[in-house]
mmCIF file of C-alpha atoms in Angstrom:
data_model
loop_
_atom_site.group_PDB
_atom_site.id
_atom_site.type_symbol
_atom_site.label_atom_id
_atom_site.label_comp_id
_atom_site.label_asym_id
_atom_site.label_seq_id
_atom_site.Cartn_x
_atom_site.Cartn_y
_atom_site.Cartn_z
ATOM 1 C CA MET K 207 152.806 181.113 147.705
ATOM 2 C CA ALA K 208 149.728 179.710 145.928
ATOM 3 C CA ARG K 209 148.820 178.913 142.298
ATOM 4 C CA PHE K 210 145.707 180.720 141.106
ATOM 5 C CA CYS K 211 143.888 179.258 138.207
ATOM 6 C CA ALA K 212 141.922 181.843 136.226
ATOM 7 C CA TYR K 213 139.104 181.082 133.597
ATOM 8 C CA LEU K 214 138.419 183.842 131.309
ATOM 9 C CA GLY K 215 137.653 184.883 127.836
ATOM 10 C CA SER K 216 140.011 184.466 124.695
ATOM 11 C CA ARG K 217 138.177 187.623 123.501
ATOM 12 C CA PRO K 218 138.588 191.040 125.084
ATOM 13 C CA GLY K 219 134.690 191.746 125.713
ATOM 14 C CA ASN K 220 133.163 195.007 124.886
ATOM 15 C CA HIS K 221 133.931 197.108 127.965
ATOM 16 C CA PRO K 222 137.365 198.498 128.950
ATOM 17 C CA ALA K 223 136.687 197.550 132.415
ATOM 18 C CA PHE K 224 137.184 193.925 131.560
ATOM 19 C CA ARG K 225 140.800 194.446 130.227
ATOM 20 C CA GLN K 226 141.629 196.707 133.277
ATOM 21 C CA ALA K 227 140.402 194.056 135.712
ATOM 22 C CA ALA K 228 142.506 191.438 134.098
ATOM 23 C CA ILE K 229 145.675 193.623 133.997
ATOM 24 C CA THR K 230 145.148 194.575 137.763
ATOM 25 C CA LEU K 231 144.577 190.961 138.701
ATOM 26 C CA GLY K 232 147.564 189.622 136.856
ATOM 27 C CA THR K 233 149.768 192.312 138.268
ATOM 28 C CA ALA K 234 148.556 191.519 141.807
ATOM 29 C CA ILE K 235 148.944 187.782 141.606
ATOM 30 C CA ALA K 236 152.622 188.353 140.558
ATOM 31 C CA ARG K 237 153.352 191.005 143.153
ATOM 32 C CA ARG K 238 152.000 188.923 145.893
ATOM 33 C CA GLY K 239 154.345 186.099 144.877
ATOM 34 C CA HIS K 240 151.711 183.793 143.448
ATOM 35 C CA THR K 241 151.713 181.832 140.256
ATOM 36 C CA LEU K 242 148.987 182.196 137.562
ATOM 37 C CA VAL K 243 147.625 179.045 135.863
ATOM 38 C CA TYR K 244 145.322 179.596 132.815
ATOM 39 C CA GLY K 245 144.314 178.393 129.448
ATOM 40 C CA GLY K 246 147.501 179.490 127.734
ATOM 41 C CA ALA K 247 146.236 181.886 124.934
ATOM 42 C CA ARG K 248 147.963 185.188 124.109
ATOM 43 C CA ILE K 249 144.847 186.984 122.966
ATOM 44 C CA GLY K 250 141.703 188.485 124.592
ATOM 45 C CA LEU K 251 141.442 188.745 128.269
ATOM 46 C CA MET K 252 143.635 185.626 128.718
ATOM 47 C CA GLY K 253 146.539 187.396 127.044
ATOM 48 C CA GLU K 254 145.996 190.538 129.112
ATOM 49 C CA LEU K 255 146.087 188.642 132.338
ATOM 50 C CA ALA K 256 149.156 186.646 131.465
ATOM 51 C CA ASN K 257 151.049 189.604 130.153
ATOM 52 C CA ALA K 258 150.442 191.607 133.287
ATOM 53 C CA ALA K 259 151.609 188.892 135.485
ATOM 54 C CA LEU K 260 154.763 188.334 133.379
ATOM 55 C CA ASP K 261 155.309 192.055 133.212
ATOM 56 C CA ALA K 262 155.194 192.206 137.097
ATOM 57 C CA GLY K 263 157.779 189.372 137.324
ATOM 58 C CA GLY K 264 155.378 186.573 138.093
ATOM 59 C CA GLU K 265 155.367 182.914 136.961
ATOM 60 C CA VAL K 266 152.555 181.965 134.521
ATOM 61 C CA ILE K 267 151.665 178.372 133.585
ATOM 62 C CA GLY K 268 149.448 177.956 130.526
ATOM 63 C CA VAL K 269 147.725 174.867 129.565
ATOM 64 C CA MET K 270 146.508 174.271 126.139
ATOM 65 C CA PRO K 271 145.365 171.273 123.956
ATOM 66 C CA ASP K 272 147.440 170.581 120.759
ATOM 67 C CA HIS K 273 144.630 171.365 118.477
ATOM 68 C CA LEU K 274 144.077 174.686 120.050
ATOM 69 C CA VAL K 275 147.749 175.832 120.174
ATOM 70 C CA GLU K 276 147.387 177.622 116.673
ATOM 71 C CA ARG K 277 143.728 178.307 116.861
ATOM 72 C CA GLU K 278 143.809 180.219 120.009
ATOM 73 C CA GLN K 279 147.166 181.569 119.388
ATOM 74 C CA ALA K 280 149.192 179.967 122.138
ATOM 75 C CA HIS K 281 151.398 182.306 124.345
ATOM 76 C CA PHE K 282 154.939 181.167 123.844
ATOM 77 C CA GLY K 283 156.396 183.650 126.339
ATOM 78 C CA LEU K 284 154.985 181.966 129.429
ATOM 79 C CA THR K 285 157.196 180.487 132.272
ATOM 80 C CA GLU K 286 155.693 177.269 131.183
ATOM 81 C CA LEU K 287 153.223 176.190 128.359
ATOM 82 C CA ILE K 288 151.864 172.678 129.124
ATOM 83 C CA ARG K 289 150.554 171.066 125.815
ATOM 84 C CA VAL K 290 147.855 168.411 126.459
ATOM 85 C CA ARG K 291 145.766 166.078 124.155
ATOM 86 C CA ASP K 292 142.280 167.489 124.727
ATOM 87 C CA MET K 293 140.032 169.713 126.637
ATOM 88 C CA HIS K 294 139.394 167.162 129.356
ATOM 89 C CA GLU K 295 143.086 166.807 130.014
ATOM 90 C CA ARG K 296 143.464 170.622 129.884
ATOM 91 C CA LYS K 297 140.956 171.123 132.690
ATOM 92 C CA ALA K 298 142.367 168.244 134.947
ATOM 93 C CA THR K 299 145.805 169.621 134.397
ATOM 94 C CA MET K 300 144.835 173.150 135.332
ATOM 95 C CA ALA K 301 142.914 171.786 138.369
ATOM 96 C CA ALA K 302 145.904 169.687 139.609
ATOM 97 C CA ASN K 303 148.252 172.672 139.214
ATOM 98 C CA ALA K 304 146.013 175.105 141.177
ATOM 99 C CA ASP K 305 145.300 175.961 144.843
ATOM 100 C CA ALA K 306 142.252 178.163 144.115
ATOM 101 C CA PHE K 307 140.092 179.183 141.002
ATOM 102 C CA MET K 308 138.637 182.289 139.704
ATOM 103 C CA ALA K 309 136.484 183.212 136.746
ATOM 104 C CA LEU K 310 136.677 186.540 135.090
ATOM 105 C CA PRO K 311 134.338 187.701 132.220
ATOM 106 C CA GLY K 312 134.130 185.232 129.413
ATOM 107 C CA GLY K 313 131.901 183.007 127.450
ATOM 108 C CA ILE K 314 130.547 179.436 127.404
ATOM 109 C CA GLY K 315 134.106 177.932 127.970
ATOM 110 C CA THR K 316 134.498 180.078 130.986
ATOM 111 C CA LEU K 317 131.153 179.184 132.422
ATOM 112 C CA GLU K 318 131.707 175.490 131.745
ATOM 113 C CA GLU K 319 135.018 175.403 133.554
ATOM 114 C CA LEU K 320 133.667 177.362 136.523
ATOM 115 C CA PHE K 321 130.656 175.135 136.894
ATOM 116 C CA GLU K 322 132.773 171.832 136.498
ATOM 117 C CA ILE K 323 135.373 172.920 139.145
ATOM 118 C CA TRP K 324 132.667 173.948 141.341
ATOM 119 C CA THR K 325 130.830 170.571 140.889
ATOM 120 C CA TRP K 326 134.195 168.868 141.636
ATOM 121 C CA SER K 327 134.259 170.812 144.999
ATOM 122 C CA TYR K 328 130.737 169.901 145.768
ATOM 123 C CA LEU K 329 131.352 166.246 145.172
ATOM 124 C CA GLY K 330 134.393 166.383 147.523
ATOM 125 C CA LEU K 331 136.956 165.806 144.733
ATOM 126 C CA HIS K 332 138.917 168.923 145.979
ATOM 127 C CA ASP K 333 138.576 171.439 148.727
ATOM 128 C CA LYS K 334 139.907 174.561 146.876
ATOM 129 C CA PRO K 335 138.235 177.929 146.994
ATOM 130 C CA LEU K 336 136.697 179.426 144.029
ATOM 131 C CA GLY K 337 135.100 182.797 143.081
ATOM 132 C CA VAL K 338 133.960 185.126 140.287
ATOM 133 C CA LEU K 339 135.198 188.537 139.479
ATOM 134 C CA ASN K 340 131.966 190.561 138.889
ATOM 135 C CA VAL K 341 133.409 193.401 136.843
ATOM 136 C CA GLU K 342 130.754 195.790 135.593
ATOM 137 C CA ASP K 343 128.052 193.467 137.084
ATOM 138 C CA PHE K 344 129.050 190.768 134.473
ATOM 139 C CA TYR K 345 128.073 187.857 136.749
ATOM 140 C CA THR K 346 125.241 189.615 138.651
ATOM 141 C CA PRO K 347 122.554 187.818 136.503
ATOM 142 C CA LEU K 348 124.197 184.509 137.164
ATOM 143 C CA LEU K 349 124.483 185.163 140.936
ATOM 144 C CA THR K 350 120.939 186.166 141.022
ATOM 145 C CA PHE K 351 120.025 182.997 139.198
ATOM 146 C CA LEU K 352 122.091 180.889 141.755
ATOM 147 C CA ASP K 353 120.424 182.473 144.677
ATOM 148 C CA ALA K 354 116.974 181.726 143.044
ATOM 149 C CA THR K 355 118.254 178.141 142.430
ATOM 150 C CA ALA K 356 119.050 177.937 146.093
ATOM 151 C CA GLY K 357 115.693 179.403 147.006
ATOM 152 C CA HIS K 358 113.854 176.861 144.902
ATOM 153 C CA GLY K 359 115.663 174.009 146.697
ATOM 154 C CA PHE K 360 117.978 172.817 143.935
ATOM 155 C CA LEU K 361 121.202 174.317 145.484
ATOM 156 C CA ASN K 362 121.762 174.133 149.195
ATOM 157 C CA ALA K 363 123.104 177.259 151.035
ATOM 158 C CA ALA K 364 126.510 175.727 151.862
ATOM 159 C CA THR K 365 127.189 174.946 148.322
ATOM 160 C CA ARG K 366 126.049 178.412 147.246
ATOM 161 C CA LYS K 367 128.355 180.026 149.769
ATOM 162 C CA MET K 368 131.388 178.099 148.094
ATOM 163 C CA LEU K 369 131.364 180.473 145.292
ATOM 164 C CA LEU K 370 132.805 183.813 146.272
ATOM 165 C CA ASP K 371 132.300 186.949 144.369
ATOM 166 C CA ALA K 372 133.981 190.360 144.373
ATOM 167 C CA ASP K 373 133.679 193.408 141.966
ATOM 168 C CA ALA K 374 137.400 194.319 142.367
ATOM 169 C CA PRO K 375 140.359 192.094 141.450
ATOM 170 C CA THR K 376 142.240 192.602 144.727
ATOM 171 C CA THR K 377 139.049 192.022 146.788
ATOM 172 C CA LEU K 378 138.537 188.734 145.176
ATOM 173 C CA LEU K 379 142.227 187.835 145.566
ATOM 174 C CA ASP K 380 142.057 188.786 149.229
ATOM 175 C CA ALA K 381 138.942 186.524 149.633
ATOM 176 C CA LEU K 382 140.538 183.497 148.003
ATOM 177 C CA GLU K 383 143.745 184.054 149.979
ATOM 178 C CA GLY K 384 141.655 184.191 153.092
ATOM 179 C CA ARG K 385 140.111 180.884 152.373
ATOM 180 C CA LEU K 386 143.421 179.268 151.645
ATOM 181 C CA GLN K 387 144.854 180.429 154.978
ATOM 182 C CA GLY K 388 141.529 179.506 156.844
#
């Protein structure tokens, strides 16, 4: 089975669909026998995703820098909580422990992680699929911008196609599983 790394908010957001999508995704990851890898927090969407996967009997690996363990309220009920020195080590550890990547709604940290892992793929540093969960059209403005970026010649079509998107958790999971098998 695969390890799915999720980037998402440590805040809940202001739409109940965000929480429900995190719960649905965490449950689906666990029920399909996969492992969840994420930032290790017990709050916000991060906590909802992890708790759903754990409640469904799944394995959950959290990765959190020492300086954020207390600040982000680390989840100590995980299968494994990996404590690292800093954010750079966090991202590298999450990437090393993942077979695929997904971004749910979140803030600047989520976007930074998504773009870094996508850039690593573009540069040939990994060949792992990635996608965004476009709940309530959260990522629609970004996807429109990326299409415009490609249209203006700053992003080639093949690179743009690397980033999958779906509006339902199981649809995104299906697409990522398909890329892993393909």
